Coordinates of C-alpha atoms and ligand atoms in Angstrom, one line a residue:
X1313 CA 51.4 -47.9 -71.4
X1314 CA 48.9 -45.5 -72.9
X1315 CA 48.8 -43.2 -70.0
X1316 CA 51.3 -41.1 -68.0
X1317 CA 52.7 -42.9 -64.9
X1318 CA 51.5 -40.1 -62.7
X1319 CA 47.9 -40.5 -63.9
X1320 CA 48.2 -44.3 -63.6
X1321 CA 49.2 -43.8 -60.0
X1322 CA 46.4 -41.4 -59.3
X1323 CA 44.0 -44.0 -60.9
X1324 CA 45.2 -46.7 -58.4
X1325 CA 44.7 -44.3 -55.5
X1326 CA 41.2 -43.5 -56.9
X1327 CA 40.5 -47.3 -56.9
X1328 CA 41.6 -47.6 -53.3
X1329 CA 39.2 -44.9 -52.2
X1330 CA 36.4 -46.3 -54.3
X1331 CA 36.9 -49.8 -52.8
X1332 CA 36.5 -48.3 -49.3
X1333 CA 33.5 -46.1 -50.3
X1334 CA 31.7 -49.0 -52.0
X1335 CA 32.4 -51.2 -48.9
X1336 CA 30.7 -48.7 -46.7
X1337 CA 27.8 -48.2 -49.0
X1338 CA 27.2 -51.9 -49.5
X1339 CA 27.5 -52.6 -45.8
X1340 CA 25.2 -49.7 -44.9
X1341 CA 22.5 -51.1 -47.3
X1342 CA 23.0 -54.7 -46.4
X1343 CA 24.4 -56.0 -49.7
X1344 CA 26.9 -58.7 -50.3
X1345 CA 27.9 -57.0 -53.5
X1346 CA 26.8 -55.1 -56.6
X1347 CA 27.0 -56.0 -60.2
X1348 CA 27.5 -53.0 -62.5
X1349 CA 26.5 -53.4 -66.2
X1350 CA 28.2 -51.2 -68.9
X1351 CA 25.1 -51.2 -71.0
X1352 CA 25.0 -51.6 -74.8
X1353 CA 23.9 -49.7 -77.9
X1354 CA 20.2 -50.0 -78.9
X1355 CA 19.3 -51.2 -82.4
X1356 CA 16.9 -48.9 -84.3
X1357 CA 13.5 -50.5 -84.8
X1358 CA 13.2 -52.7 -87.8
X1359 CA 16.9 -52.0 -88.7
X1360 CA 20.3 -53.5 -88.0
X1361 CA 22.0 -50.2 -87.1
X1362 CA 22.5 -48.9 -83.6
X1363 CA 22.2 -45.5 -81.9
X1364 CA 25.3 -43.9 -80.5
X1365 CA 25.9 -45.1 -76.9
X1366 CA 27.2 -44.0 -73.6
X1367 CA 28.6 -46.5 -71.1
X1368 CA 27.0 -46.4 -67.7
X1369 CA 28.6 -43.9 -65.3
X1370 CA 29.0 -46.3 -62.3
X1371 CA 30.8 -48.7 -64.5
X1372 CA 33.1 -46.0 -65.8
X1373 CA 33.8 -44.8 -62.3
X1374 CA 36.1 -47.9 -61.9
X1375 CA 37.5 -48.5 -65.4
X1376 CA 38.4 -46.0 -68.1
X1377 CA 36.6 -47.7 -70.9
X1378 CA 34.1 -45.3 -72.4
X1379 CA 32.2 -46.9 -75.2
X1380 CA 32.6 -50.5 -73.9
X1381 CA 29.4 -52.6 -74.2
X1382 CA 28.1 -55.9 -72.7
X1383 CA 30.7 -55.8 -69.9
X1384 CA 30.0 -56.5 -66.2
X1385 CA 31.8 -55.5 -63.1
X1386 CA 31.2 -57.3 -59.8
X1387 CA 32.2 -55.5 -56.6
X1388 CA 32.3 -57.3 -53.3
X1389 CA 33.9 -55.8 -50.2
X1390 CA 37.2 -57.3 -49.3
X1391 CA 37.6 -59.1 -52.7
X1392 CA 39.2 -58.1 -56.0
X1393 CA 36.7 -56.6 -58.4
X1394 CA 35.8 -59.0 -61.2
X1395 CA 35.6 -57.5 -64.7
X1396 CA 33.8 -59.6 -67.2
X1397 CA 35.2 -58.2 -70.4
X1398 CA 33.2 -58.8 -73.6
X1399 CA 35.5 -59.4 -76.5
X1400 CA 33.8 -61.6 -79.1
X1401 CA 35.7 -63.4 -81.8
X1402 CA 34.5 -61.4 -84.7
X1403 CA 35.9 -60.8 -88.2
X1404 CA 33.4 -58.0 -88.9
X1405 CA 34.8 -55.8 -86.2
X1406 CA 38.1 -55.3 -84.5
X1407 CA 37.6 -57.0 -81.1
X1408 CA 38.1 -54.5 -78.3
X1409 CA 41.3 -54.7 -76.3
X1410 CA 41.9 -53.6 -72.8
X1411 CA 44.6 -50.9 -72.4
X1412 CA 47.9 -52.0 -70.9
X1413 CA 47.7 -50.0 -67.7
X1414 CA 48.5 -50.8 -64.1
X1415 CA 44.8 -50.7 -63.0
X1416 CA 44.4 -54.1 -64.7
X1417 CA 46.4 -55.7 -61.9
X1418 CA 43.8 -54.7 -59.4
X1419 CA 41.0 -56.6 -61.2
X1420 CA 40.3 -60.2 -61.9
X1421 CA 39.6 -60.0 -65.6
X1422 CA 37.4 -62.6 -67.3
X1423 CA 37.3 -62.3 -71.1
X1424 CA 33.9 -63.3 -72.5
X1425 CA 32.6 -64.0 -75.9
X1426 CA 29.0 -64.1 -74.7
X1427 CA 27.0 -61.1 -73.5
X1428 CA 25.6 -62.9 -70.5
X1429 CA 26.4 -61.7 -66.9
X1430 CA 28.7 -63.7 -64.6
X1431 CA 27.2 -66.1 -62.1
X1432 CA 26.7 -64.5 -58.7
X1433 CA 27.8 -66.3 -55.5
X1434 CA 25.4 -66.7 -52.6
X1435 CA 24.3 -63.5 -50.8
X1436 CA 22.2 -60.4 -51.4
X1437 CA 23.2 -58.7 -54.6
X1438 CA 22.1 -55.7 -56.5
X1439 CA 22.5 -55.3 -60.3
X1440 CA 22.8 -51.7 -61.6
X1441 CA 22.4 -50.5 -65.1
X1442 CA 20.4 -50.9 -68.3
X1443 CA 19.4 -54.5 -67.5
X1444 CA 16.0 -56.1 -68.0
X1445 CA 13.9 -57.7 -65.2
X1446 CA 14.3 -61.2 -66.6
X1447 CA 18.1 -61.0 -66.5
X1448 CA 18.0 -59.6 -62.9
X1449 CA 15.6 -62.3 -61.8
X1450 CA 17.8 -65.1 -63.3
X1451 CA 20.7 -63.6 -61.4
X1452 CA 18.7 -63.5 -58.2
X1453 CA 19.7 -59.8 -57.8
X1454 CA 17.7 -56.7 -57.0
X1455 CA 17.4 -54.5 -60.1
X1456 CA 18.5 -50.8 -59.7
X1457 CA 17.4 -50.5 -56.0
X1458 CA 17.0 -46.8 -55.4
X1459 CA 18.6 -46.4 -52.0
X1460 CA 21.9 -48.0 -53.2
X1461 CA 21.8 -46.1 -56.5
X1462 CA 21.5 -42.9 -54.6
X1463 CA 24.4 -43.9 -52.3
X1464 CA 26.7 -44.7 -55.2
X1465 CA 25.6 -41.5 -57.1
X1466 CA 26.8 -39.6 -54.0
X1467 CA 30.3 -41.2 -54.4
X1468 CA 30.5 -39.4 -57.7
X1469 CA 29.8 -35.9 -56.4
X1470 CA 33.2 -35.2 -54.8
X1471 CA 36.0 -36.0 -57.3
X1472 CA 39.3 -37.7 -56.5
X1473 CA 42.5 -36.2 -57.7
X1474 CA 42.5 -38.8 -60.5
X1475 CA 39.1 -37.6 -61.7
X1476 CA 40.1 -33.9 -61.5
X1477 CA 43.2 -34.7 -63.6
X1478 CA 40.9 -36.4 -66.2
X1479 CA 38.5 -33.5 -66.3
X1480 CA 41.5 -31.1 -66.7
X1481 CA 42.8 -33.1 -69.6
X1482 CA 39.3 -33.2 -71.2
X1483 CA 39.2 -29.4 -70.8
X1484 CA 42.6 -28.9 -72.5
X1485 CA 41.5 -30.9 -75.5
X1486 CA 38.1 -29.3 -75.8
X1487 CA 39.7 -25.9 -75.6
X1488 CA 41.9 -26.6 -78.6
X1489 CA 38.7 -27.3 -80.4
X1490 CA 37.2 -24.0 -79.4
X1491 CA 40.2 -22.1 -80.7
X1492 CA 40.0 -23.9 -84.0
X1493 CA 36.2 -23.3 -84.2
X1494 CA 36.7 -19.5 -83.7
X1495 CA 39.4 -19.5 -86.4
X1496 CA 37.1 -21.3 -88.9
X1497 CA 34.3 -18.8 -88.2
X1498 CA 36.6 -15.9 -88.7
X1499 CA 37.6 -17.5 -92.1
X1500 CA 33.9 -17.6 -93.1
X1501 CA 33.2 -21.3 -92.5
X1502 CA 29.7 -22.7 -92.4
X1503 CA 28.4 -24.3 -89.1
X1504 CA 29.3 -27.8 -90.4
X1505 CA 32.8 -26.8 -91.2
X1506 CA 33.2 -25.1 -87.8
X1507 CA 32.0 -28.4 -86.3
X1508 CA 34.6 -30.4 -88.3
X1509 CA 37.4 -28.0 -87.4
X1510 CA 36.4 -28.4 -83.7
X1511 CA 36.5 -32.2 -84.0
X1512 CA 39.8 -32.2 -85.8
X1513 CA 41.5 -29.9 -83.4
X1514 CA 40.1 -31.7 -80.3
X1515 CA 41.0 -35.1 -81.8
X1516 CA 37.7 -36.9 -81.5
X1517 CA 35.0 -38.4 -83.7
X1518 CA 31.5 -37.1 -83.5
X1519 CA 30.1 -40.2 -81.8
X1520 CA 32.6 -39.8 -78.9
X1521 CA 31.7 -36.3 -77.8
X1522 CA 30.0 -36.2 -74.4
X1523 CA 27.0 -34.3 -75.8
X1524 CA 26.0 -33.0 -79.2
X1525 CA 28.2 -30.0 -79.9
X1526 CA 26.2 -26.7 -80.3
X1527 CA 27.6 -24.6 -83.1
X1528 CA 25.3 -21.7 -83.5
X1529 CA 26.0 -18.9 -86.0
X1530 CA 23.9 -15.6 -85.7
X1531 CA 20.3 -16.2 -84.6
X1532 CA 21.1 -19.9 -84.0
X1533 CA 23.3 -18.7 -81.0
X1534 CA 20.0 -17.9 -79.3
X1535 CA 18.6 -21.4 -79.6
X1536 CA 19.8 -23.0 -76.3
X1537 CA 20.3 -26.5 -77.6
X1538 CA 20.5 -25.7 -81.3
X1539 CA 21.0 -29.1 -83.0
X1540 CA 21.8 -28.6 -86.7
X1541 CA 24.9 -27.7 -88.6
X1542 CA 24.1 -25.5 -91.6
X1543 CA 26.0 -26.5 -94.7
X1544 CA 26.3 -23.0 -96.2
X1545 CA 28.2 -20.1 -94.9
X1546 CA 26.2 -17.0 -93.8
X1547 CA 26.5 -13.7 -95.6
X1548 CA 26.7 -11.5 -92.5
X1549 CA 28.8 -12.6 -89.5
X1550 CA 27.2 -11.4 -86.3
X1551 CA 28.1 -14.1 -83.8
X1552 CA 29.2 -17.6 -83.1
X1553 CA 28.3 -19.6 -80.0
X1554 CA 30.1 -22.9 -79.5
X1555 CA 29.1 -25.2 -76.6
X1556 CA 31.2 -28.3 -77.0
X1557 CA 33.2 -30.7 -75.0
X1558 CA 35.5 -33.7 -74.9
X1559 CA 35.5 -37.0 -73.1
X1560 CA 38.8 -38.2 -71.6
X1561 CA 38.8 -41.7 -70.0
X1562 CA 35.0 -41.1 -69.6
X1563 CA 35.2 -37.7 -68.0
X1564 CA 33.5 -34.8 -69.7
X1565 CA 34.4 -31.2 -70.5
X1566 CA 31.6 -28.8 -71.2
X1567 CA 32.8 -25.4 -72.4
X1568 CA 31.0 -22.6 -74.1
X1569 CA 32.4 -19.6 -75.9
X1570 CA 30.7 -16.8 -77.8
X1571 CA 32.6 -14.7 -80.4
X1572 CA 31.6 -11.6 -82.2
X1573 CA 31.6 -11.7 -86.0
X1574 CA 32.7 -9.0 -88.4
X1575 CA 29.2 -7.5 -88.6
X1576 CA 28.6 -7.6 -84.8
X1577 CA 27.3 -4.4 -83.2
X1578 CA 29.4 -2.6 -80.7
X1579 CA 26.7 -3.3 -78.1
X1580 CA 26.9 -7.1 -78.7
X1581 CA 30.7 -7.0 -78.2
X1582 CA 30.2 -5.1 -75.0
X1583 CA 27.6 -7.6 -73.8
X1584 CA 30.1 -10.5 -74.5
X1585 CA 32.6 -8.6 -72.4
X1586 CA 30.0 -8.0 -69.7
X1587 CA 28.8 -11.7 -69.5
X1588 CA 32.5 -12.8 -69.5
X1589 CA 33.2 -10.5 -66.6
X1590 CA 30.1 -11.5 -64.8
X1591 CA 31.1 -15.2 -65.2
X1592 CA 34.6 -14.5 -63.8
X1593 CA 33.2 -12.6 -60.8
X1594 CA 31.0 -15.6 -60.0
X1595 CA 33.9 -18.0 -60.4
X1596 CA 36.1 -15.8 -58.2
X1597 CA 33.6 -16.2 -55.4
X1598 CA 33.4 -20.1 -55.5
X1599 CA 34.4 -21.9 -52.3
X1600 CA 33.0 -24.6 -50.0
X1601 CA 29.9 -23.7 -48.1
X1602 CA 28.3 -21.4 -50.7
X1603 CA 24.8 -22.1 -51.9
X1604 CA 24.7 -22.7 -55.6
X1605 CA 21.1 -21.4 -55.7
X1606 CA 22.3 -18.1 -54.2
X1607 CA 25.0 -17.9 -56.9
X1608 CA 22.3 -18.5 -59.6
X1609 CA 20.2 -15.7 -58.0
X1610 CA 23.3 -13.4 -58.0
X1611 CA 23.7 -14.2 -61.7
X1612 CA 20.2 -12.9 -62.3
X1613 CA 20.8 -9.7 -60.3
X1614 CA 24.1 -9.0 -62.2
X1615 CA 22.4 -9.8 -65.5
X1616 CA 19.8 -7.2 -64.5
X1617 CA 22.7 -4.7 -63.9
X1618 CA 24.2 -5.5 -67.3
X1619 CA 20.8 -5.0 -69.1
X1620 CA 20.2 -1.8 -67.2
X1621 CA 23.8 -0.6 -67.7
X1622 CA 23.5 -1.0 -71.5
X1623 CA 20.1 0.6 -71.9
X1624 CA 18.3 -2.7 -72.7
X1625 CA 16.0 -2.1 -69.8
X1626 CA 14.8 1.2 -68.3
X1627 CA 14.2 -0.2 -64.8
X1628 CA 16.6 -1.1 -62.0
X1629 CA 18.4 -4.5 -61.9
X1630 CA 16.2 -5.6 -59.0
X1631 CA 13.0 -4.6 -60.9
X1632 CA 14.3 -6.5 -64.0
X1633 CA 14.7 -9.6 -61.8
X1634 CA 11.4 -9.2 -60.0
X1635 CA 9.4 -8.8 -63.2
X1636 CA 10.9 -11.9 -64.7
X1637 CA 12.8 -9.9 -67.4
X1638 CA 16.2 -11.5 -66.6
X1639 CA 14.6 -15.0 -66.8
X1640 CA 13.4 -14.2 -70.3
X1641 CA 16.9 -13.2 -71.3
X1642 CA 18.4 -16.3 -69.5
X1643 CA 16.0 -19.1 -69.0
X1644 CA 18.6 -21.8 -68.1
X1645 CA 20.4 -22.5 -64.8
X1646 CA 23.8 -21.1 -63.8
X1647 CA 25.3 -24.6 -64.3
X1648 CA 25.5 -28.2 -63.1
X1649 CA 27.7 -30.9 -61.7
X1650 CA 30.1 -32.4 -64.2
X1651 CA 31.9 -35.7 -64.3
X1652 CA 31.3 -39.0 -66.0
X1653 CA 28.0 -37.5 -67.3
X1654 CA 27.9 -34.0 -68.7
X1655 CA 24.9 -33.3 -66.3
X1656 CA 26.3 -35.4 -63.5
X1657 CA 24.3 -37.2 -60.9
X1658 CA 23.0 -36.0 -57.6
X1659 CA 22.8 -32.2 -58.3
X1660 CA 19.4 -31.9 -56.7
X1661 CA 19.8 -34.1 -53.7
X1662 CA 21.3 -33.8 -50.3
X1663 CA 24.0 -36.3 -49.2
X1664 CA 21.4 -38.2 -47.2
X1665 CA 19.4 -38.8 -50.4
X1666 CA 16.5 -36.3 -49.6
X1667 CA 15.6 -34.2 -52.6
X1668 CA 16.4 -30.6 -53.0
X1669 CA 14.3 -29.5 -55.9
X1670 CA 14.8 -26.4 -58.0
X1671 CA 12.7 -23.5 -57.0
X1672 CA 9.4 -23.0 -59.0
X1673 CA 10.7 -19.8 -60.7
X1674 CA 14.0 -21.5 -61.7
X1675 CA 12.9 -25.0 -62.8
X1676 CA 15.9 -25.5 -65.1
X1677 CA 18.4 -25.2 -62.3
X1678 CA 20.3 -28.6 -62.2
X1679 CA 22.3 -28.0 -59.1
X1680 CA 20.7 -26.8 -55.8
X1681 CA 23.3 -28.1 -53.3
X1682 CA 25.8 -26.3 -51.2
X1683 CA 29.3 -26.3 -52.6
X1684 CA 31.8 -28.8 -51.2
X1685 CA 35.4 -29.4 -51.8
X1686 CA 35.9 -31.9 -54.7
X1687 CA 32.7 -30.9 -56.6
X1688 CA 33.3 -30.1 -60.2
X1689 CA 30.7 -27.8 -61.8
X1690 CA 30.1 -25.5 -64.6
X1691 CA 29.5 -21.7 -64.4
X1692 CA 27.6 -20.6 -67.5
X1693 CA 25.7 -17.4 -67.4
X1694 CA 24.0 -16.4 -70.6
X1695 CA 22.1 -13.6 -72.2
X1696 CA 19.9 -14.3 -75.3
X1697 CA 17.2 -12.8 -77.5
X1698 CA 14.7 -15.6 -77.5
X1699 CA 11.6 -14.4 -79.4
X1700 CA 9.3 -17.0 -77.8
X1701 CA 10.2 -15.9 -74.3
X1702 CA 10.2 -12.1 -75.0
X1703 CA 7.0 -12.0 -76.9
X1704 CA 4.7 -12.4 -73.9
X1705 CA 6.5 -9.5 -72.2
X1706 CA 5.6 -7.1 -75.0
X1707 CA 2.0 -6.7 -73.9
X1708 CA 2.7 -7.1 -70.2
X1709 CA 3.6 -4.3 -67.8
X1710 CA 7.2 -5.4 -67.7
X1711 CA 7.4 -4.8 -71.5
X1712 CA 7.3 -1.0 -70.8
X1713 CA 10.7 -1.4 -69.1
X1714 CA 12.3 -3.1 -72.1
X1715 CA 13.8 -1.0 -74.8
X1716 CA 12.5 -3.0 -77.7
X1717 CA 14.5 -1.2 -80.5
X1718 CA 17.7 -2.2 -78.8
X1719 CA 16.5 -5.8 -78.3
X1720 CA 15.6 -5.9 -82.1
X1721 CA 19.1 -4.7 -82.9
X1722 CA 20.6 -7.6 -80.8
X1723 CA 18.3 -10.3 -82.3
X1724 CA 20.4 -11.2 -85.3
X1725 CA 23.3 -12.0 -82.9
X1726 CA 21.2 -14.7 -81.1
X1727 CA 22.8 -14.8 -77.7
X1728 CA 25.8 -15.2 -75.5
X1729 CA 26.9 -18.0 -73.1
X1730 CA 30.3 -18.3 -71.4
X1731 CA 31.0 -21.5 -69.6
X1732 CA 34.0 -22.9 -67.7
X1733 CA 34.5 -26.0 -65.6
X1734 CA 35.6 -25.4 -62.0
X1735 CA 36.7 -27.7 -59.2
X1736 CA 35.9 -26.6 -55.6
X1737 CA 39.0 -26.9 -53.4
X1738 CA 39.2 -26.9 -49.6
X1739 CA 40.0 -23.1 -49.6
X1740 CA 38.4 -21.9 -52.8
X1741 CA 38.4 -23.2 -56.4
X1742 CA 40.5 -24.1 -59.4
X1743 CA 39.3 -23.3 -62.9
X1744 CA 40.0 -26.4 -65.1
X1745 CA 39.3 -24.5 -68.4
X1746 CA 42.3 -22.8 -70.0
X1747 CA 42.2 -19.0 -70.2
X1748 CA 41.0 -17.6 -73.5
Ligands
MN425 MN1 26.9 -27.0 -69.4

């Protein structure tokens, strides 16, 4: 067995609750069953090479097979789930093998050498996933009906103990990578070498990470989704921002740390400390019933206090928020739901499916719901010097409240983000990210 017996047992309990929840959702929407497609990697145009690939979340919700392609899972209430497992005879590749784990006994497993879907019995079926209309029509199934998709998305919002255990494990592995990344930076490594140190310590290949790791040295730390890995070490070491995760049985970690380099200013070190403390205060207050939007707004107020307290703005915290100054220093949301997708489903919807959009002045906020026990989410306040966002303030009235000399002194450090992954419990919360 490739998994601990306690996790295997939790997985079986997870399947039991999933069977019940699917039964209710299918009954409520009048379906005989649903066929979930794993998806498959896309071939580049005019080429025989494929892009990296993520298996569909609703498929992974049942089976811990990230990376599996051309597989189908048929769910019918009261019957054993049918897994059509694609394992072609192929001497070019190693044919995939199912792990030897107890969950297999709960499924009817049908090995397939063809990519085609299983035949559907009589009844009203939906097919969910990256499937074309022709295939769905041949199956006689409704393709990605929205109401059912929304209902199944909602089942992923509150995590079972199995899912929390997987997310905790993903966090532990990612964290080992973060420590190695910091060590590599302290030893003078280039961004690419920091990335490689991260991958080695977290034991994963680059194509398996849940999202492209962000390894930003100096000004690159201020590029929110910085996408390159410089090959050459920098001369001056101001800062390192690493936003990087791990995928365990499909479940994603999403952790960010920012470290001061040898040449960092004292103010930047104080700001890292300040953002870290701000982040911990926000985490300390997490419990069911809180509005995530209110927490996001609190982040801005406390960021205003941090800017005022360190002489980066001359105005009050409230004035910094009101004039949009804090939004220029932190244009992203406080965080998002986390699970089988790094930005997990249903963050901006109510349980009944009605939408709960982000407010106009915080369009990037990915989670607008009230917190509930079982939700896993990130808390990731940031503070950056982003020239494109600060430039318009220079000539505006708000610009008079900004101490530009100090901002310029921070610019070579790029920015700061501190991000942990937290599960909401019935009486509070549990931080899944190891302590630094
Ligand atoms: Mn995140």
